[in-house]
Amino acid sequence: MSPATEVRDGLSRVFPVLAAVIPFGLVYGAVAHEAGLTTAEIMGFSALVYAGASQFVALEMIGLGSPVMAVAVAIFALNFRHVLYSASVGRNLRRFSPLQKAMAFFFLVDPVFGEAELRAAQGRITKRFYFAYALVLYASWLLSSLAGAVFGSLLGDPATLALDFILPVYFLTLMMDFRRRTNFLPVALASGLASLVLLMTLGPPWNVTLGALGGILYAVLARPAKANGATAEPDGGGVDR
């Protein structure tokens, strides 16, 4: 593919995702403003943390008067999955420079991870594709957070709009992109079962953070099977763009 085609491909893949991300950012900005954060604090939070679920958890804990250390531990627990994300995606970023790889890991949120894994299964991840996708997603999160902070009062009670339903549906759609992979169903069921058990015992956010370990454990113990359809390949030869 030409460089322009790589960029266009990244943009065409990210625009449908914005339908889920922008409402989420609007609600975050509105909720954060209602919680008493200034616009600068809201934007700084979105720019530096860049993790919607963690930002909501932090807002809730701050509202309850939780100690800063408890908030930090909760955010770390909720985001621990990103260690696994970076380990998996990092295998396919071999042509990225150390600085580019560091930037790629900063932008490695859930949608970027899903898209990067899918891209790697189809061939290789190029810089233009990755950053076109990731930068548009990041900018949209910042702008929607700002719009929520400024105009959030017009939304009223976000819960009445059922916007919190958008993100789970989005993640389910993202996961289904991998449905043709070998052992997809047992891995998904093992993760779901582990998450349910953790939700009923330890409660959130541990069900989100550690639930995936059920699927990982199954993948480690299961007998390797022949791939069904496309398989993930490390970044191969050729000129990376």
PDB file of C-alpha atoms in Angstrom:
ATOM      1  CA  MET A   1       0.000   0.000   0.000  1.00  0.00           C
ATOM      2  CA  SER A   2       1.100   3.598  -0.651  1.00  0.00           C
ATOM      3  CA  PRO A   3       1.633   5.943   2.338  1.00  0.00           C
ATOM      4  CA  ALA A   4      -1.549   7.858   1.466  1.00  0.00           C
ATOM      5  CA  THR A   5      -3.506   4.632   1.294  1.00  0.00           C
ATOM      6  CA  GLU A   6      -2.218   3.597   4.711  1.00  0.00           C
ATOM      7  CA  VAL A   7      -3.398   6.907   6.211  1.00  0.00           C
ATOM      8  CA  ARG A   8      -6.786   6.671   4.498  1.00  0.00           C
ATOM      9  CA  ASP A   9      -7.162   3.111   5.690  1.00  0.00           C
ATOM     10  CA  GLY A  10      -6.428   4.160   9.270  1.00  0.00           C
ATOM     11  CA  LEU A  11      -8.948   6.996   9.055  1.00  0.00           C
ATOM     12  CA  SER A  12     -11.629   4.815   7.503  1.00  0.00           C
ATOM     13  CA  ARG A  13     -11.206   2.311  10.343  1.00  0.00           C
ATOM     14  CA  VAL A  14     -11.311   4.869  13.156  1.00  0.00           C
ATOM     15  CA  PHE A  15     -14.279   7.011  12.073  1.00  0.00           C
ATOM     16  CA  PRO A  16     -16.949   4.389  12.932  1.00  0.00           C
ATOM     17  CA  VAL A  17     -15.332   4.007  16.365  1.00  0.00           C
ATOM     18  CA  LEU A  18     -15.852   7.701  17.067  1.00  0.00           C
ATOM     19  CA  ALA A  19     -19.611   7.081  17.223  1.00  0.00           C
ATOM     20  CA  ALA A  20     -18.944   5.296  20.529  1.00  0.00           C
ATOM     21  CA  VAL A  21     -16.011   7.348  21.817  1.00  0.00           C
ATOM     22  CA  ILE A  22     -17.413  10.861  21.374  1.00  0.00           C
ATOM     23  CA  PRO A  23     -20.596  10.335  23.453  1.00  0.00           C
ATOM     24  CA  PHE A  24     -18.423   8.697  26.124  1.00  0.00           C
ATOM     25  CA  GLY A  25     -16.119  11.723  26.154  1.00  0.00           C
ATOM     26  CA  LEU A  26     -19.090  14.092  26.339  1.00  0.00           C
ATOM     27  CA  VAL A  27     -20.460  12.261  29.351  1.00  0.00           C
ATOM     28  CA  TYR A  28     -17.039  12.207  31.021  1.00  0.00           C
ATOM     29  CA  GLY A  29     -16.634  15.978  30.566  1.00  0.00           C
ATOM     30  CA  ALA A  30     -20.127  16.620  31.899  1.00  0.00           C
ATOM     31  CA  VAL A  31     -19.697  14.325  34.919  1.00  0.00           C
ATOM     32  CA  ALA A  32     -16.262  15.752  35.727  1.00  0.00           C
ATOM     33  CA  HIS A  33     -17.611  19.303  35.543  1.00  0.00           C
ATOM     34  CA  GLU A  34     -20.491  18.343  37.795  1.00  0.00           C
ATOM     35  CA  ALA A  35     -17.977  16.807  40.224  1.00  0.00           C
ATOM     36  CA  GLY A  36     -16.303  20.199  40.584  1.00  0.00           C
ATOM     37  CA  LEU A  37     -13.263  19.865  38.311  1.00  0.00           C
ATOM     38  CA  THR A  38     -12.220  22.921  36.355  1.00  0.00           C
ATOM     39  CA  THR A  39     -11.991  22.781  32.578  1.00  0.00           C
ATOM     40  CA  ALA A  40      -8.182  22.763  32.811  1.00  0.00           C
ATOM     41  CA  GLU A  41      -8.275  19.839  35.254  1.00  0.00           C
ATOM     42  CA  ILE A  42     -10.719  17.925  33.051  1.00  0.00           C
ATOM     43  CA  MET A  43      -8.558  18.413  29.986  1.00  0.00           C
ATOM     44  CA  GLY A  44      -5.351  17.599  31.845  1.00  0.00           C
ATOM     45  CA  PHE A  45      -6.919  14.402  33.150  1.00  0.00           C
ATOM     46  CA  SER A  46      -8.035  13.358  29.662  1.00  0.00           C
ATOM     47  CA  ALA A  47      -4.717  14.315  28.047  1.00  0.00           C
ATOM     48  CA  LEU A  48      -2.442  12.561  30.558  1.00  0.00           C
ATOM     49  CA  VAL A  49      -4.465   9.584  31.802  1.00  0.00           C
ATOM     50  CA  TYR A  50      -6.339   8.975  28.521  1.00  0.00           C
ATOM     51  CA  ALA A  51      -8.386   6.055  29.862  1.00  0.00           C
ATOM     52  CA  GLY A  52     -12.118   6.653  30.003  1.00  0.00           C
ATOM     53  CA  ALA A  53     -13.102   3.895  32.419  1.00  0.00           C
ATOM     54  CA  SER A  54     -10.271   4.804  34.813  1.00  0.00           C
ATOM     55  CA  GLN A  55     -11.216   8.459  34.678  1.00  0.00           C
ATOM     56  CA  PHE A  56     -14.793   7.631  35.655  1.00  0.00           C
ATOM     57  CA  VAL A  57     -13.600   5.418  38.503  1.00  0.00           C
ATOM     58  CA  ALA A  58     -11.281   8.166  39.723  1.00  0.00           C
ATOM     59  CA  LEU A  59     -14.102  10.712  39.640  1.00  0.00           C
ATOM     60  CA  GLU A  60     -16.337   8.426  41.652  1.00  0.00           C
ATOM     61  CA  MET A  61     -13.628   7.730  44.244  1.00  0.00           C
ATOM     62  CA  ILE A  62     -12.690  11.409  44.508  1.00  0.00           C
ATOM     63  CA  GLY A  63     -16.370  12.181  45.041  1.00  0.00           C
ATOM     64  CA  LEU A  64     -16.427   9.650  47.886  1.00  0.00           C
ATOM     65  CA  GLY A  65     -13.411  11.301  49.478  1.00  0.00           C
ATOM     66  CA  SER A  66     -11.035   8.371  48.881  1.00  0.00           C
ATOM     67  CA  PRO A  67      -7.317   8.929  49.595  1.00  0.00           C
ATOM     68  CA  VAL A  68      -5.118   9.765  46.613  1.00  0.00           C
ATOM     69  CA  MET A  69      -3.179   6.517  47.052  1.00  0.00           C
ATOM     70  CA  ALA A  70      -6.387   4.482  46.884  1.00  0.00           C
ATOM     71  CA  VAL A  71      -7.370   6.271  43.680  1.00  0.00           C
ATOM     72  CA  ALA A  72      -3.927   5.593  42.195  1.00  0.00           C
ATOM     73  CA  VAL A  73      -4.085   1.889  43.114  1.00  0.00           C
ATOM     74  CA  ALA A  74      -7.561   1.538  41.607  1.00  0.00           C
ATOM     75  CA  ILE A  75      -6.440   3.169  38.361  1.00  0.00           C
ATOM     76  CA  PHE A  76      -3.364   0.939  38.247  1.00  0.00           C
ATOM     77  CA  ALA A  77      -5.489  -2.160  38.790  1.00  0.00           C
ATOM     78  CA  LEU A  78      -7.985  -1.165  36.124  1.00  0.00           C
ATOM     79  CA  ASN A  79      -5.255  -0.383  33.604  1.00  0.00           C
ATOM     80  CA  PHE A  80      -3.016  -3.368  34.296  1.00  0.00           C
ATOM     81  CA  ARG A  81      -4.360  -5.011  31.149  1.00  0.00           C
ATOM     82  CA  HIS A  82      -2.322  -2.474  29.171  1.00  0.00           C
ATOM     83  CA  VAL A  83       0.815  -4.353  30.230  1.00  0.00           C
ATOM     84  CA  LEU A  84      -0.562  -7.326  28.307  1.00  0.00           C
ATOM     85  CA  TYR A  85      -1.601  -5.065  25.431  1.00  0.00           C
ATOM     86  CA  SER A  86       1.884  -3.614  25.031  1.00  0.00           C
ATOM     87  CA  ALA A  87       3.513  -7.054  25.262  1.00  0.00           C
ATOM     88  CA  SER A  88       1.270  -8.357  22.486  1.00  0.00           C
ATOM     89  CA  VAL A  89       1.302  -5.342  20.159  1.00  0.00           C
ATOM     90  CA  GLY A  90       4.994  -4.638  20.777  1.00  0.00           C
ATOM     91  CA  ARG A  91       5.915  -7.814  18.859  1.00  0.00           C
ATOM     92  CA  ASN A  92       4.527  -6.194  15.739  1.00  0.00           C
ATOM     93  CA  LEU A  93       6.191  -2.788  16.103  1.00  0.00           C
ATOM     94  CA  ARG A  94       9.712  -3.908  15.355  1.00  0.00           C
ATOM     95  CA  ARG A  95      10.194  -1.250  12.677  1.00  0.00           C
ATOM     96  CA  PHE A  96       9.178   1.559  15.011  1.00  0.00           C
ATOM     97  CA  SER A  97      12.029   3.572  16.568  1.00  0.00           C
ATOM     98  CA  PRO A  98      12.212   3.603  20.408  1.00  0.00           C
ATOM     99  CA  LEU A  99      10.561   7.040  20.499  1.00  0.00           C
ATOM    100  CA  GLN A 100       7.867   5.980  18.039  1.00  0.00           C
ATOM    101  CA  LYS A 101       7.274   2.816  20.033  1.00  0.00           C
ATOM    102  CA  ALA A 102       6.957   4.840  23.267  1.00  0.00           C
ATOM    103  CA  MET A 103       4.402   7.104  21.564  1.00  0.00           C
ATOM    104  CA  ALA A 104       2.576   4.071  20.190  1.00  0.00           C
ATOM    105  CA  PHE A 105       2.297   2.593  23.696  1.00  0.00           C
ATOM    106  CA  PHE A 106       0.954   5.880  25.089  1.00  0.00           C
ATOM    107  CA  PHE A 107      -1.857   5.797  22.519  1.00  0.00           C
ATOM    108  CA  LEU A 108      -2.504   2.074  23.102  1.00  0.00           C
ATOM    109  CA  VAL A 109      -6.047   2.223  24.440  1.00  0.00           C
ATOM    110  CA  ASP A 110      -8.634  -0.522  23.928  1.00  0.00           C
ATOM    111  CA  PRO A 111      -9.775   0.420  20.389  1.00  0.00           C
ATOM    112  CA  VAL A 112      -6.179   0.860  19.203  1.00  0.00           C
ATOM    113  CA  PHE A 113      -5.227  -2.511  20.658  1.00  0.00           C
ATOM    114  CA  GLY A 114      -8.110  -4.275  18.937  1.00  0.00           C
ATOM    115  CA  GLU A 115      -7.369  -2.628  15.611  1.00  0.00           C
ATOM    116  CA  ALA A 116      -3.620  -3.244  15.878  1.00  0.00           C
ATOM    117  CA  GLU A 117      -4.143  -6.941  16.602  1.00  0.00           C
ATOM    118  CA  LEU A 118      -6.534  -7.251  13.683  1.00  0.00           C
ATOM    119  CA  ARG A 119      -4.104  -5.417  11.408  1.00  0.00           C
ATOM    120  CA  ALA A 120      -1.222  -7.627  12.475  1.00  0.00           C
ATOM    121  CA  ALA A 121      -3.300 -10.732  11.727  1.00  0.00           C
ATOM    122  CA  GLN A 122      -3.913  -9.425   8.206  1.00  0.00           C
ATOM    123  CA  GLY A 123      -0.319  -8.449   7.482  1.00  0.00           C
ATOM    124  CA  ARG A 124       1.697  -5.834   9.326  1.00  0.00           C
ATOM    125  CA  ILE A 125       1.189  -2.614  11.229  1.00  0.00           C
ATOM    126  CA  THR A 126       2.645   0.461   9.558  1.00  0.00           C
ATOM    127  CA  LYS A 127       3.444   3.730  11.294  1.00  0.00           C
ATOM    128  CA  ARG A 128       1.132   5.772   9.107  1.00  0.00           C
ATOM    129  CA  PHE A 129      -1.803   3.457   9.686  1.00  0.00           C
ATOM    130  CA  TYR A 130      -1.185   3.203  13.435  1.00  0.00           C
ATOM    131  CA  PHE A 131      -0.700   6.897  14.140  1.00  0.00           C
ATOM    132  CA  ALA A 132      -3.473   8.054  11.770  1.00  0.00           C
ATOM    133  CA  TYR A 133      -5.869   5.844  13.708  1.00  0.00           C
ATOM    134  CA  ALA A 134      -4.490   6.615  17.162  1.00  0.00           C
ATOM    135  CA  LEU A 135      -4.107  10.399  16.795  1.00  0.00           C
ATOM    136  CA  VAL A 136      -7.641  10.914  15.481  1.00  0.00           C
ATOM    137  CA  LEU A 137      -8.968   8.834  18.371  1.00  0.00           C
ATOM    138  CA  TYR A 138      -6.914  10.807  20.908  1.00  0.00           C
ATOM    139  CA  ALA A 139      -7.938  14.193  19.467  1.00  0.00           C
ATOM    140  CA  SER A 140     -11.593  13.126  19.451  1.00  0.00           C
ATOM    141  CA  TRP A 141     -11.373  12.099  23.103  1.00  0.00           C
ATOM    142  CA  LEU A 142      -9.897  15.485  24.055  1.00  0.00           C
ATOM    143  CA  LEU A 143     -12.396  17.507  22.024  1.00  0.00           C
ATOM    144  CA  SER A 144     -15.389  15.526  23.272  1.00  0.00           C
ATOM    145  CA  SER A 145     -14.150  15.899  26.868  1.00  0.00           C
ATOM    146  CA  LEU A 146     -13.882  19.654  26.321  1.00  0.00           C
ATOM    147  CA  ALA A 147     -17.349  19.828  24.769  1.00  0.00           C
ATOM    148  CA  GLY A 148     -18.763  17.853  27.687  1.00  0.00           C
ATOM    149  CA  ALA A 149     -17.099  20.184  30.178  1.00  0.00           C
ATOM    150  CA  VAL A 150     -18.391  23.323  28.447  1.00  0.00           C
ATOM    151  CA  PHE A 151     -21.825  22.181  27.302  1.00  0.00           C
ATOM    152  CA  GLY A 152     -22.422  19.220  29.616  1.00  0.00           C
ATOM    153  CA  SER A 153     -25.114  20.995  31.588  1.00  0.00           C
ATOM    154  CA  LEU A 154     -27.295  20.848  28.463  1.00  0.00           C
ATOM    155  CA  LEU A 155     -27.272  17.023  28.618  1.00  0.00           C
ATOM    156  CA  GLY A 156     -29.043  16.888  31.949  1.00  0.00           C
ATOM    157  CA  ASP A 157     -28.643  13.578  33.753  1.00  0.00           C
ATOM    158  CA  PRO A 158     -26.365  11.397  31.532  1.00  0.00           C
ATOM    159  CA  ALA A 159     -27.870   8.223  33.035  1.00  0.00           C
ATOM    160  CA  THR A 160     -31.255   9.032  31.500  1.00  0.00           C
ATOM    161  CA  LEU A 161     -29.684   8.974  28.025  1.00  0.00           C
ATOM    162  CA  ALA A 162     -28.335   5.427  28.556  1.00  0.00           C
ATOM    163  CA  LEU A 163     -25.034   6.494  27.013  1.00  0.00           C
ATOM    164  CA  ASP A 164     -23.215   4.171  29.404  1.00  0.00           C
ATOM    165  CA  PHE A 165     -24.597   1.326  27.279  1.00  0.00           C
ATOM    166  CA  ILE A 166     -22.566   2.397  24.248  1.00  0.00           C
ATOM    167  CA  LEU A 167     -19.145   1.345  25.472  1.00  0.00           C
ATOM    168  CA  PRO A 168     -19.961  -2.295  26.351  1.00  0.00           C
ATOM    169  CA  VAL A 169     -21.624  -2.703  22.956  1.00  0.00           C
ATOM    170  CA  TYR A 170     -18.594  -1.207  21.302  1.00  0.00           C
ATOM    171  CA  PHE A 171     -16.196  -3.571  23.119  1.00  0.00           C
ATOM    172  CA  LEU A 172     -18.369  -6.548  22.214  1.00  0.00           C
ATOM    173  CA  THR A 173     -18.265  -5.513  18.557  1.00  0.00           C
ATOM    174  CA  LEU A 174     -14.495  -5.118  18.738  1.00  0.00           C
ATOM    175  CA  MET A 175     -14.085  -8.561  20.294  1.00  0.00           C
ATOM    176  CA  MET A 176     -16.225 -10.196  17.604  1.00  0.00           C
ATOM    177  CA  ASP A 177     -13.650  -9.189  14.999  1.00  0.00           C
ATOM    178  CA  PHE A 178     -11.580 -12.089  16.390  1.00  0.00           C
ATOM    179  CA  ARG A 179     -14.385 -14.672  16.255  1.00  0.00           C
ATOM    180  CA  ARG A 180     -12.718 -16.673  13.460  1.00  0.00           C
ATOM    181  CA  ARG A 181      -9.546 -17.210  15.450  1.00  0.00           C
ATOM    182  CA  THR A 182      -8.801 -20.648  16.794  1.00  0.00           C
ATOM    183  CA  ASN A 183     -10.197 -21.210  20.302  1.00  0.00           C
ATOM    184  CA  PHE A 184     -12.001 -17.861  20.255  1.00  0.00           C
ATOM    185  CA  LEU A 185     -15.137 -19.205  21.944  1.00  0.00           C
ATOM    186  CA  PRO A 186     -13.499 -21.128  24.839  1.00  0.00           C
ATOM    187  CA  VAL A 187     -11.110 -18.227  25.517  1.00  0.00           C
ATOM    188  CA  ALA A 188     -14.000 -15.744  25.565  1.00  0.00           C
ATOM    189  CA  LEU A 189     -16.075 -18.016  27.818  1.00  0.00           C
ATOM    190  CA  ALA A 190     -13.140 -18.585  30.213  1.00  0.00           C
ATOM    191  CA  SER A 191     -12.540 -14.828  30.448  1.00  0.00           C
ATOM    192  CA  GLY A 192     -16.226 -14.139  30.977  1.00  0.00           C
ATOM    193  CA  LEU A 193     -16.541 -16.793  33.667  1.00  0.00           C
ATOM    194  CA  ALA A 194     -13.442 -15.538  35.496  1.00  0.00           C
ATOM    195  CA  SER A 195     -14.726 -11.973  35.286  1.00  0.00           C
ATOM    196  CA  LEU A 196     -18.116 -13.005  36.680  1.00  0.00           C
ATOM    197  CA  VAL A 197     -16.531 -14.853  39.607  1.00  0.00           C
ATOM    198  CA  LEU A 198     -14.297 -11.872  40.390  1.00  0.00           C
ATOM    199  CA  LEU A 199     -17.253  -9.480  40.160  1.00  0.00           C
ATOM    200  CA  MET A 200     -19.160 -11.561  42.724  1.00  0.00           C
ATOM    201  CA  THR A 201     -16.157 -11.914  45.052  1.00  0.00           C
ATOM    202  CA  LEU A 202     -13.727  -9.003  44.794  1.00  0.00           C
ATOM    203  CA  GLY A 203     -15.985  -6.611  42.889  1.00  0.00           C
ATOM    204  CA  PRO A 204     -14.929  -3.954  40.359  1.00  0.00           C
ATOM    205  CA  PRO A 205     -12.437  -3.038  38.983  1.00  0.00           C
ATOM    206  CA  TRP A 206     -10.783  -6.433  39.574  1.00  0.00           C
ATOM    207  CA  ASN A 207     -13.275  -8.253  37.346  1.00  0.00           C
ATOM    208  CA  VAL A 208     -12.137  -6.082  34.429  1.00  0.00           C
ATOM    209  CA  THR A 209      -8.436  -6.206  35.205  1.00  0.00           C
ATOM    210  CA  LEU A 210      -8.057  -9.871  36.142  1.00  0.00           C
ATOM    211  CA  GLY A 211     -10.952 -11.404  34.224  1.00  0.00           C
ATOM    212  CA  ALA A 212      -8.807 -11.783  31.113  1.00  0.00           C
ATOM    213  CA  LEU A 213      -6.479 -14.069  33.071  1.00  0.00           C
ATOM    214  CA  GLY A 214      -9.112 -16.813  32.767  1.00  0.00           C
ATOM    215  CA  GLY A 215      -8.803 -16.715  28.979  1.00  0.00           C
ATOM    216  CA  ILE A 216      -5.019 -16.448  29.165  1.00  0.00           C
ATOM    217  CA  LEU A 217      -4.851 -19.481  31.461  1.00  0.00           C
ATOM    218  CA  TYR A 218      -7.026 -21.470  29.059  1.00  0.00           C
ATOM    219  CA  ALA A 219      -4.827 -20.436  26.111  1.00  0.00           C
ATOM    220  CA  VAL A 220      -1.712 -21.565  28.005  1.00  0.00           C
ATOM    221  CA  LEU A 221      -3.154 -24.947  28.966  1.00  0.00           C
ATOM    222  CA  ALA A 222      -5.100 -25.728  25.785  1.00  0.00           C
ATOM    223  CA  ARG A 223      -3.611 -27.968  23.146  1.00  0.00           C
ATOM    224  CA  PRO A 224      -2.389 -25.895  20.184  1.00  0.00           C
ATOM    225  CA  ALA A 225      -4.733 -26.224  17.231  1.00  0.00           C
ATOM    226  CA  LYS A 226      -4.411 -25.412  13.574  1.00  0.00           C
ATOM    227  CA  ALA A 227      -5.253 -21.816  12.782  1.00  0.00           C
ATOM    228  CA  ASN A 228      -8.617 -21.194  11.202  1.00  0.00           C
ATOM    229  CA  GLY A 229      -8.285 -18.399   8.699  1.00  0.00           C
ATOM    230  CA  ALA A 230      -5.805 -15.589   9.168  1.00  0.00           C
ATOM    231  CA  THR A 231      -3.114 -15.889  11.810  1.00  0.00           C
ATOM    232  CA  ALA A 232      -1.085 -13.251  13.530  1.00  0.00           C
ATOM    233  CA  GLU A 233       2.354 -12.802  12.062  1.00  0.00           C
ATOM    234  CA  PRO A 234       5.177 -10.658  13.383  1.00  0.00           C
ATOM    235  CA  ASP A 235       6.038  -7.580  11.378  1.00  0.00           C
ATOM    236  CA  GLY A 236       7.777  -9.016   8.384  1.00  0.00           C
ATOM    237  CA  GLY A 237      10.063  -7.651   5.731  1.00  0.00           C
ATOM    238  CA  GLY A 238       9.503  -4.797   3.362  1.00  0.00           C
ATOM    239  CA  VAL A 239       9.573  -1.067   3.873  1.00  0.00           C
ATOM    240  CA  ASP A 240       7.571   0.044   6.883  1.00  0.00           C
ATOM    241  CA  ARG A 241       5.678   3.305   6.520  1.00  0.00           C
TER     242      ARG A 241
END
